[in-house]
Amino acid sequence: MYHAPPDIPLSLGDLIGISFRVFREQFRFIWSAIAWPTILATLGVGGMRWSILHWLSTHSFDSASIILHLLGLILCLCMLAVAQWELSIRSVTIVRVVLGLDDSYKSAILYARRRQWAAMLLYSVAAIAPFIVMIFWGVLSIFFVAISRYLPFSQVLSFVFFAIVGLAFTCTLSWSLLSTALAFTILSCEDKNLKSICIRTYDLMKSYMWRSGSFVVLLGMTMFAVTGALDLPVLIASMFDAWRNGVTTYDTPLYMEVLSTFVDSVINIFLLGVAPVANALYYNDLRMRVEGRDILLRLERLEHLESGG
């Protein structure tokens, strides 16, 4: 532990600022925990993209070409699955060390390995839930567009409908992101079964739904700004290289692919390192607001001082 988590409720900006500071201070620990699975996941995703694009560019539909590219896809999927499994386990260790539940990676990993199946399940749900929300609102919007031509005052109704959908989409997406992340954090900190974790997540979030949504939006905007700055040099280099070689005949060279993969790995390490830290600190903040944990900690300290005196 480089420093203890906050012992008083803080503003959302302070929580995010402390999350970035903890990431900087504990960078060596976070790097050692998630570096290789993050790089493996980046290579897996990049390999799948390359296999699909290469197969389409060859215009070859013979059985040998299909089998080779399919084997490449399966290999990359296996790499991604192994990486996601390890990332789910190692994210538990980050949460436990940041909140001071364990003082080292070795002690935290013992708990994480014991809860690995539940951790992988919640980690997968956290990745899938936003897509389910997007698909739901997308299908609803397509359905409305299809029937709007038969409705009176279609332009006014469309304006009202999409204004409501825009707000509802933002809120439900934010809540789905934080609820799944909070459930994963509770799993990392409290030795409960999945049913109890779901109940616990609702109990912590129900009184601070709007604040929780604002936290996700603010954190997302901050991380988007940082990742955009990290990705900007590669974007400029790609545009310059395309201009130099002719945009109409441009084919991404190997060195640009390697550079892009390297930068993607750095960005993913940043994202996957900051996210569990921020979620852990927000969980700690919710416990102080809902359960008065900060008051209980002060009482424990007073009792300790009195007993010591």
GROMACS .gro file of C-alpha atoms in nm:
model
  309
    1MET     CA    1   0.000   0.000   0.000
    2TYR     CA    2   0.135   0.341  -0.096
    3HIS     CA    3  -0.137   0.521   0.095
    4ALA     CA    4  -0.468   0.428   0.256
    5PRO     CA    5  -0.798   0.489   0.075
    6PRO     CA    6  -0.991   0.806   0.170
    7ASP     CA    7  -1.162   0.791   0.510
    8ILE     CA    8  -1.412   1.071   0.436
    9PRO     CA    9  -1.671   1.105   0.155
   10LEU     CA   10  -1.532   1.297  -0.142
   11SER     CA   11  -1.665   1.468  -0.453
   12LEU     CA   12  -1.667   1.281  -0.784
   13GLY     CA   13  -1.382   1.492  -0.917
   14ASP     CA   14  -1.170   1.416  -0.612
   15LEU     CA   15  -1.240   1.043  -0.645
   16ILE     CA   16  -1.130   1.038  -1.008
   17GLY     CA   17  -0.826   1.251  -0.931
   18ILE     CA   18  -0.721   1.014  -0.651
   19SER     CA   19  -0.778   0.716  -0.884
   20PHE     CA   20  -0.524   0.856  -1.130
   21ARG     CA   21  -0.282   0.934  -0.848
   22VAL     CA   22  -0.310   0.581  -0.708
   23PHE     CA   23  -0.251   0.444  -1.059
   24ARG     CA   24   0.069   0.648  -1.083
   25GLU     CA   25   0.188   0.554  -0.736
   26GLN     CA   26   0.112   0.185  -0.775
   27PHE     CA   27   0.208   0.163  -1.142
   28ARG     CA   28   0.473  -0.104  -1.087
   29PHE     CA   29   0.229  -0.325  -0.901
   30ILE     CA   30  -0.049  -0.272  -1.158
   31TRP     CA   31   0.193  -0.324  -1.447
   32SER     CA   32   0.322  -0.650  -1.301
   33ALA     CA   33  -0.037  -0.765  -1.238
   34ILE     CA   34  -0.201  -0.699  -1.574
   35ALA     CA   35   0.075  -0.634  -1.832
   36TRP     CA   36   0.102  -0.971  -1.999
   37PRO     CA   37  -0.272  -1.058  -2.009
   38THR     CA   38  -0.347  -0.710  -2.146
   39ILE     CA   39  -0.084  -0.746  -2.417
   40LEU     CA   40  -0.215  -1.096  -2.495
   41ALA     CA   41  -0.572  -0.962  -2.524
   42THR     CA   42  -0.455  -0.680  -2.753
   43LEU     CA   43  -0.269  -0.927  -2.974
   44GLY     CA   44  -0.576  -1.154  -2.981
   45VAL     CA   45  -0.808  -0.875  -3.092
   46GLY     CA   46  -0.553  -0.747  -3.344
   47GLY     CA   47  -0.500  -1.099  -3.476
   48MET     CA   48  -0.873  -1.152  -3.529
   49ARG     CA   49  -0.900  -0.822  -3.713
   50TRP     CA   50  -0.599  -0.903  -3.929
   51SER     CA   51  -0.727  -1.255  -4.011
   52ILE     CA   52  -1.065  -1.124  -4.126
   53LEU     CA   53  -0.921  -0.834  -4.327
   54HIS     CA   54  -0.651  -1.050  -4.485
   55TRP     CA   55  -0.905  -1.312  -4.589
   56LEU     CA   56  -1.131  -1.047  -4.742
   57SER     CA   57  -0.839  -0.881  -4.922
   58THR     CA   58  -0.723  -1.207  -5.084
   59HIS     CA   59  -1.071  -1.275  -5.230
   60SER     CA   60  -0.987  -1.641  -5.189
   61PHE     CA   61  -1.277  -1.870  -5.105
   62ASP     CA   62  -1.113  -2.208  -5.150
   63SER     CA   63  -1.126  -2.453  -4.860
   64ALA     CA   64  -0.755  -2.426  -4.773
   65SER     CA   65  -0.770  -2.046  -4.734
   66ILE     CA   66  -1.091  -2.062  -4.531
   67ILE     CA   67  -0.949  -2.328  -4.298
   68LEU     CA   68  -0.622  -2.139  -4.242
   69HIS     CA   69  -0.795  -1.810  -4.163
   70LEU     CA   70  -1.049  -1.990  -3.944
   71LEU     CA   71  -0.768  -2.155  -3.748
   72GLY     CA   72  -0.611  -1.812  -3.703
   73LEU     CA   73  -0.940  -1.676  -3.568
   74ILE     CA   74  -0.978  -1.968  -3.327
   75LEU     CA   75  -0.621  -1.924  -3.201
   76CYS     CA   76  -0.677  -1.552  -3.142
   77LEU     CA   77  -1.007  -1.626  -2.965
   78CYS     CA   78  -0.828  -1.869  -2.734
   79MET     CA   79  -0.564  -1.604  -2.662
   80LEU     CA   80  -0.839  -1.355  -2.581
   81ALA     CA   81  -1.021  -1.602  -2.354
   82VAL     CA   82  -0.704  -1.679  -2.154
   83ALA     CA   83  -0.626  -1.308  -2.127
   84GLN     CA   84  -0.977  -1.220  -2.007
   85TRP     CA   85  -0.964  -1.499  -1.749
   86GLU     CA   86  -0.637  -1.371  -1.606
   87LEU     CA   87  -0.751  -1.008  -1.619
   88SER     CA   88  -1.061  -1.089  -1.416
   89ILE     CA   89  -0.851  -1.257  -1.148
   90ARG     CA   90  -0.582  -0.991  -1.140
   91SER     CA   91  -0.838  -0.709  -1.125
   92VAL     CA   92  -0.954  -0.861  -0.795
   93THR     CA   93  -0.601  -0.832  -0.660
   94ILE     CA   94  -0.580  -0.464  -0.763
   95VAL     CA   95  -0.903  -0.384  -0.577
   96ARG     CA   96  -0.794  -0.567  -0.263
   97VAL     CA   97  -0.451  -0.401  -0.250
   98VAL     CA   98  -0.589  -0.053  -0.323
   99LEU     CA   99  -0.845  -0.081  -0.042
  100GLY     CA  100  -0.590  -0.224   0.199
  101LEU     CA  101  -0.760  -0.563   0.236
  102ASP     CA  102  -0.429  -0.731   0.147
  103ASP     CA  103  -0.083  -0.586   0.173
  104SER     CA  104   0.072  -0.772  -0.120
  105TYR     CA  105  -0.008  -0.931  -0.454
  106LYS     CA  106   0.069  -1.279  -0.322
  107SER     CA  107  -0.187  -1.264  -0.046
  108ALA     CA  108  -0.449  -1.101  -0.272
  109ILE     CA  109  -0.408  -1.360  -0.547
  110LEU     CA  110  -0.496  -1.643  -0.308
  111TYR     CA  111  -0.841  -1.491  -0.253
  112ALA     CA  112  -0.876  -1.411  -0.624
  113ARG     CA  113  -0.796  -1.768  -0.732
  114ARG     CA  114  -1.052  -1.902  -0.486
  115ARG     CA  115  -1.324  -1.680  -0.636
  116GLN     CA  116  -1.205  -1.709  -0.998
  117TRP     CA  117  -1.523  -1.860  -1.145
  118ALA     CA  118  -1.748  -1.592  -0.996
  119ALA     CA  119  -1.494  -1.323  -1.091
  120MET     CA  120  -1.486  -1.438  -1.454
  121LEU     CA  121  -1.867  -1.449  -1.467
  122LEU     CA  122  -1.908  -1.094  -1.335
  123TYR     CA  123  -1.618  -0.970  -1.551
  124SER     CA  124  -1.791  -1.112  -1.859
  125VAL     CA  125  -2.127  -0.965  -1.759
  126ALA     CA  126  -1.960  -0.626  -1.715
  127ALA     CA  127  -1.833  -0.647  -2.073
  128ILE     CA  128  -2.163  -0.772  -2.221
  129ALA     CA  129  -2.416  -0.557  -2.030
  130PRO     CA  130  -2.343  -0.229  -2.217
  131PHE     CA  131  -2.390  -0.404  -2.552
  132ILE     CA  132  -2.726  -0.542  -2.438
  133VAL     CA  133  -2.834  -0.189  -2.343
  134MET     CA  134  -2.719  -0.050  -2.679
  135ILE     CA  135  -2.893  -0.328  -2.872
  136PHE     CA  136  -3.219  -0.272  -2.679
  137TRP     CA  137  -3.233   0.103  -2.749
  138GLY     CA  138  -3.113   0.051  -3.106
  139VAL     CA  139  -3.391  -0.199  -3.182
  140LEU     CA  140  -3.648   0.027  -3.014
  141SER     CA  141  -3.532   0.324  -3.223
  142ILE     CA  142  -3.546   0.124  -3.546
  143PHE     CA  143  -3.897   0.005  -3.459
  144PHE     CA  144  -4.010   0.364  -3.392
  145VAL     CA  145  -3.863   0.487  -3.724
  146ALA     CA  146  -4.047   0.207  -3.906
  147ILE     CA  147  -4.387   0.300  -3.759
  148SER     CA  148  -4.340   0.678  -3.729
  149ARG     CA  149  -4.456   0.736  -4.088
  150TYR     CA  150  -4.800   0.615  -3.988
  151LEU     CA  151  -4.828   0.840  -3.681
  152PRO     CA  152  -4.973   1.192  -3.673
  153PHE     CA  153  -4.731   1.477  -3.598
  154SER     CA  154  -4.444   1.242  -3.677
  155GLN     CA  155  -4.176   1.514  -3.666
  156VAL     CA  156  -4.279   1.634  -3.321
  157LEU     CA  157  -4.314   1.280  -3.192
  158SER     CA  158  -3.972   1.189  -3.334
  159PHE     CA  159  -3.808   1.485  -3.159
  160VAL     CA  160  -3.968   1.395  -2.826
  161PHE     CA  161  -3.899   1.023  -2.868
  162PHE     CA  162  -3.530   1.060  -2.947
  163ALA     CA  163  -3.481   1.320  -2.674
  164ILE     CA  164  -3.625   1.073  -2.422
  165VAL     CA  165  -3.431   0.782  -2.571
  166GLY     CA  166  -3.106   0.982  -2.560
  167LEU     CA  167  -3.150   1.055  -2.190
  168ALA     CA  168  -3.267   0.701  -2.111
  169PHE     CA  169  -2.980   0.549  -2.311
  170THR     CA  170  -2.720   0.756  -2.125
  171CYS     CA  171  -2.870   0.673  -1.784
  172THR     CA  172  -2.919   0.300  -1.842
  173LEU     CA  173  -2.577   0.262  -2.003
  174SER     CA  174  -2.410   0.438  -1.709
  175TRP     CA  175  -2.605   0.235  -1.454
  176SER     CA  176  -2.530  -0.093  -1.631
  177LEU     CA  177  -2.159  -0.009  -1.639
  178LEU     CA  178  -2.138   0.088  -1.275
  179SER     CA  179  -2.370  -0.181  -1.136
  180THR     CA  180  -2.167  -0.459  -1.296
  181ALA     CA  181  -1.839  -0.292  -1.195
  182LEU     CA  182  -1.968  -0.242  -0.841
  183ALA     CA  183  -2.079  -0.606  -0.821
  184PHE     CA  184  -1.730  -0.713  -0.930
  185THR     CA  185  -1.577  -0.484  -0.666
  186ILE     CA  186  -1.805  -0.628  -0.395
  187LEU     CA  187  -1.698  -0.978  -0.499
  188SER     CA  188  -1.336  -0.866  -0.466
  189CYS     CA  189  -1.390  -0.727  -0.114
  190GLU     CA  190  -1.665  -0.933   0.046
  191ASP     CA  191  -1.678  -1.312   0.055
  192LYS     CA  192  -2.043  -1.346  -0.054
  193ASN     CA  193  -2.231  -1.561  -0.304
  194LEU     CA  194  -2.361  -1.413  -0.629
  195LYS     CA  195  -2.718  -1.364  -0.503
  196SER     CA  196  -2.596  -1.172  -0.198
  197ILE     CA  197  -2.364  -0.967  -0.420
  198CYS     CA  198  -2.658  -0.860  -0.642
  199ILE     CA  199  -2.862  -0.758  -0.336
  200ARG     CA  200  -2.563  -0.575  -0.190
  201THR     CA  201  -2.506  -0.389  -0.517
  202TYR     CA  202  -2.865  -0.268  -0.524
  203ASP     CA  203  -2.854  -0.164  -0.157
  204LEU     CA  204  -2.545   0.050  -0.215
  205MET     CA  205  -2.664   0.208  -0.540
  206LYS     CA  206  -3.035   0.269  -0.480
  207SER     CA  207  -2.993   0.595  -0.287
  208TYR     CA  208  -2.728   0.736  -0.524
  209MET     CA  209  -2.845   0.638  -0.871
  210TRP     CA  210  -2.793   0.981  -1.028
  211ARG     CA  211  -2.460   1.032  -0.856
  212SER     CA  212  -2.350   0.688  -0.975
  213GLY     CA  213  -2.444   0.771  -1.333
  214SER     CA  214  -2.257   1.102  -1.310
  215PHE     CA  215  -1.951   0.920  -1.179
  216VAL     CA  216  -1.946   0.687  -1.481
  217VAL     CA  217  -1.993   0.973  -1.727
  218LEU     CA  218  -1.719   1.185  -1.568
  219LEU     CA  219  -1.479   0.891  -1.545
  220GLY     CA  220  -1.552   0.792  -1.905
  221MET     CA  221  -1.493   1.144  -2.034
  222THR     CA  222  -1.166   1.173  -1.842
  223MET     CA  223  -1.035   0.840  -1.963
  224PHE     CA  224  -1.145   0.918  -2.320
  225ALA     CA  225  -0.947   1.243  -2.309
  226VAL     CA  226  -0.633   1.067  -2.182
  227THR     CA  227  -0.654   0.777  -2.428
  228GLY     CA  228  -0.719   1.021  -2.712
  229ALA     CA  229  -0.400   1.205  -2.623
  230LEU     CA  230  -0.206   0.876  -2.611
  231ASP     CA  231  -0.344   0.766  -2.948
  232LEU     CA  232  -0.293   1.101  -3.120
  233PRO     CA  233   0.075   1.049  -3.222
  234VAL     CA  234  -0.012   0.720  -3.398
  235LEU     CA  235  -0.305   0.885  -3.575
  236ILE     CA  236  -0.084   1.169  -3.697
  237ALA     CA  237   0.187   0.926  -3.808
  238SER     CA  238  -0.069   0.716  -3.997
  239MET     CA  239  -0.213   1.022  -4.173
  240PHE     CA  240   0.136   1.144  -4.267
  241ASP     CA  241   0.237   0.802  -4.396
  242ALA     CA  242  -0.085   0.774  -4.596
  243TRP     CA  243  -0.032   1.121  -4.745
  244ARG     CA  244   0.330   1.040  -4.834
  245ASN     CA  245   0.241   0.712  -5.006
  246GLY     CA  246  -0.085   0.823  -5.163
  247VAL     CA  247  -0.418   0.781  -4.988
  248THR     CA  248  -0.589   0.597  -5.274
  249THR     CA  249  -0.327   0.321  -5.284
  250TYR     CA  250  -0.239   0.321  -4.915
  251ASP     CA  251  -0.187  -0.012  -4.744
  252THR     CA  252  -0.089  -0.003  -4.375
  253PRO     CA  253   0.279  -0.102  -4.351
  254LEU     CA  254   0.400  -0.355  -4.098
  255TYR     CA  255   0.583  -0.102  -3.881
  256MET     CA  256   0.264   0.102  -3.843
  257GLU     CA  257   0.074  -0.212  -3.741
  258VAL     CA  258   0.342  -0.288  -3.478
  259LEU     CA  259   0.337   0.071  -3.351
  260SER     CA  260  -0.043   0.073  -3.335
  261THR     CA  261  -0.047  -0.257  -3.142
  262PHE     CA  262   0.212  -0.125  -2.896
  263VAL     CA  263   0.013   0.195  -2.833
  264ASP     CA  264  -0.311  -0.005  -2.800
  265SER     CA  265  -0.141  -0.219  -2.535
  266VAL     CA  266  -0.032   0.091  -2.342
  267ILE     CA  267  -0.383   0.238  -2.363
  268ASN     CA  268  -0.543  -0.088  -2.251
  269ILE     CA  269  -0.306  -0.116  -1.954
  270PHE     CA  270  -0.406   0.238  -1.858
  271LEU     CA  271  -0.780   0.166  -1.895
  272LEU     CA  272  -0.772  -0.171  -1.720
  273GLY     CA  273  -0.551  -0.030  -1.444
  274VAL     CA  274  -0.746   0.288  -1.367
  275ALA     CA  275  -1.095   0.135  -1.393
  276PRO     CA  276  -1.070  -0.112  -1.098
  277VAL     CA  277  -0.896   0.154  -0.887
  278ALA     CA  278  -1.174   0.407  -0.954
  279ASN     CA  279  -1.445   0.147  -0.891
  280ALA     CA  280  -1.278   0.045  -0.565
  281LEU     CA  281  -1.264   0.404  -0.442
  282TYR     CA  282  -1.626   0.469  -0.541
  283TYR     CA  283  -1.731   0.151  -0.357
  284ASN     CA  284  -1.543   0.278  -0.052
  285ASP     CA  285  -1.716   0.617  -0.088
  286LEU     CA  286  -2.061   0.455  -0.116
  287ARG     CA  287  -1.999   0.255   0.201
  288MET     CA  288  -1.918   0.573   0.389
  289ARG     CA  289  -2.230   0.749   0.259
  290VAL     CA  290  -2.472   0.457   0.300
  291GLU     CA  291  -2.332   0.276   0.604
  292GLY     CA  292  -2.139   0.553   0.781
  293ARG     CA  293  -1.819   0.354   0.751
  294ASP     CA  294  -1.608   0.663   0.811
  295ILE     CA  295  -1.778   0.714   1.149
  296LEU     CA  296  -1.726   0.349   1.241
  297LEU     CA  297  -1.356   0.378   1.154
  298ARG     CA  298  -1.319   0.681   1.379
  299LEU     CA  299  -1.493   0.499   1.666
  300GLU     CA  300  -1.261   0.203   1.619
  301ARG     CA  301  -0.959   0.433   1.633
  302LEU     CA  302  -1.088   0.599   1.951
  303GLU     CA  303  -1.145   0.258   2.114
  304HIS     CA  304  -0.796   0.154   2.010
  305LEU     CA  305  -0.644   0.471   2.159
  306GLU     CA  306  -0.840   0.429   2.482
  307SER     CA  307  -0.741   0.066   2.516
  308GLY     CA  308  -0.379   0.155   2.443
  309GLY     CA  309  -0.386   0.434   2.699
   0.00000   0.00000   0.00000
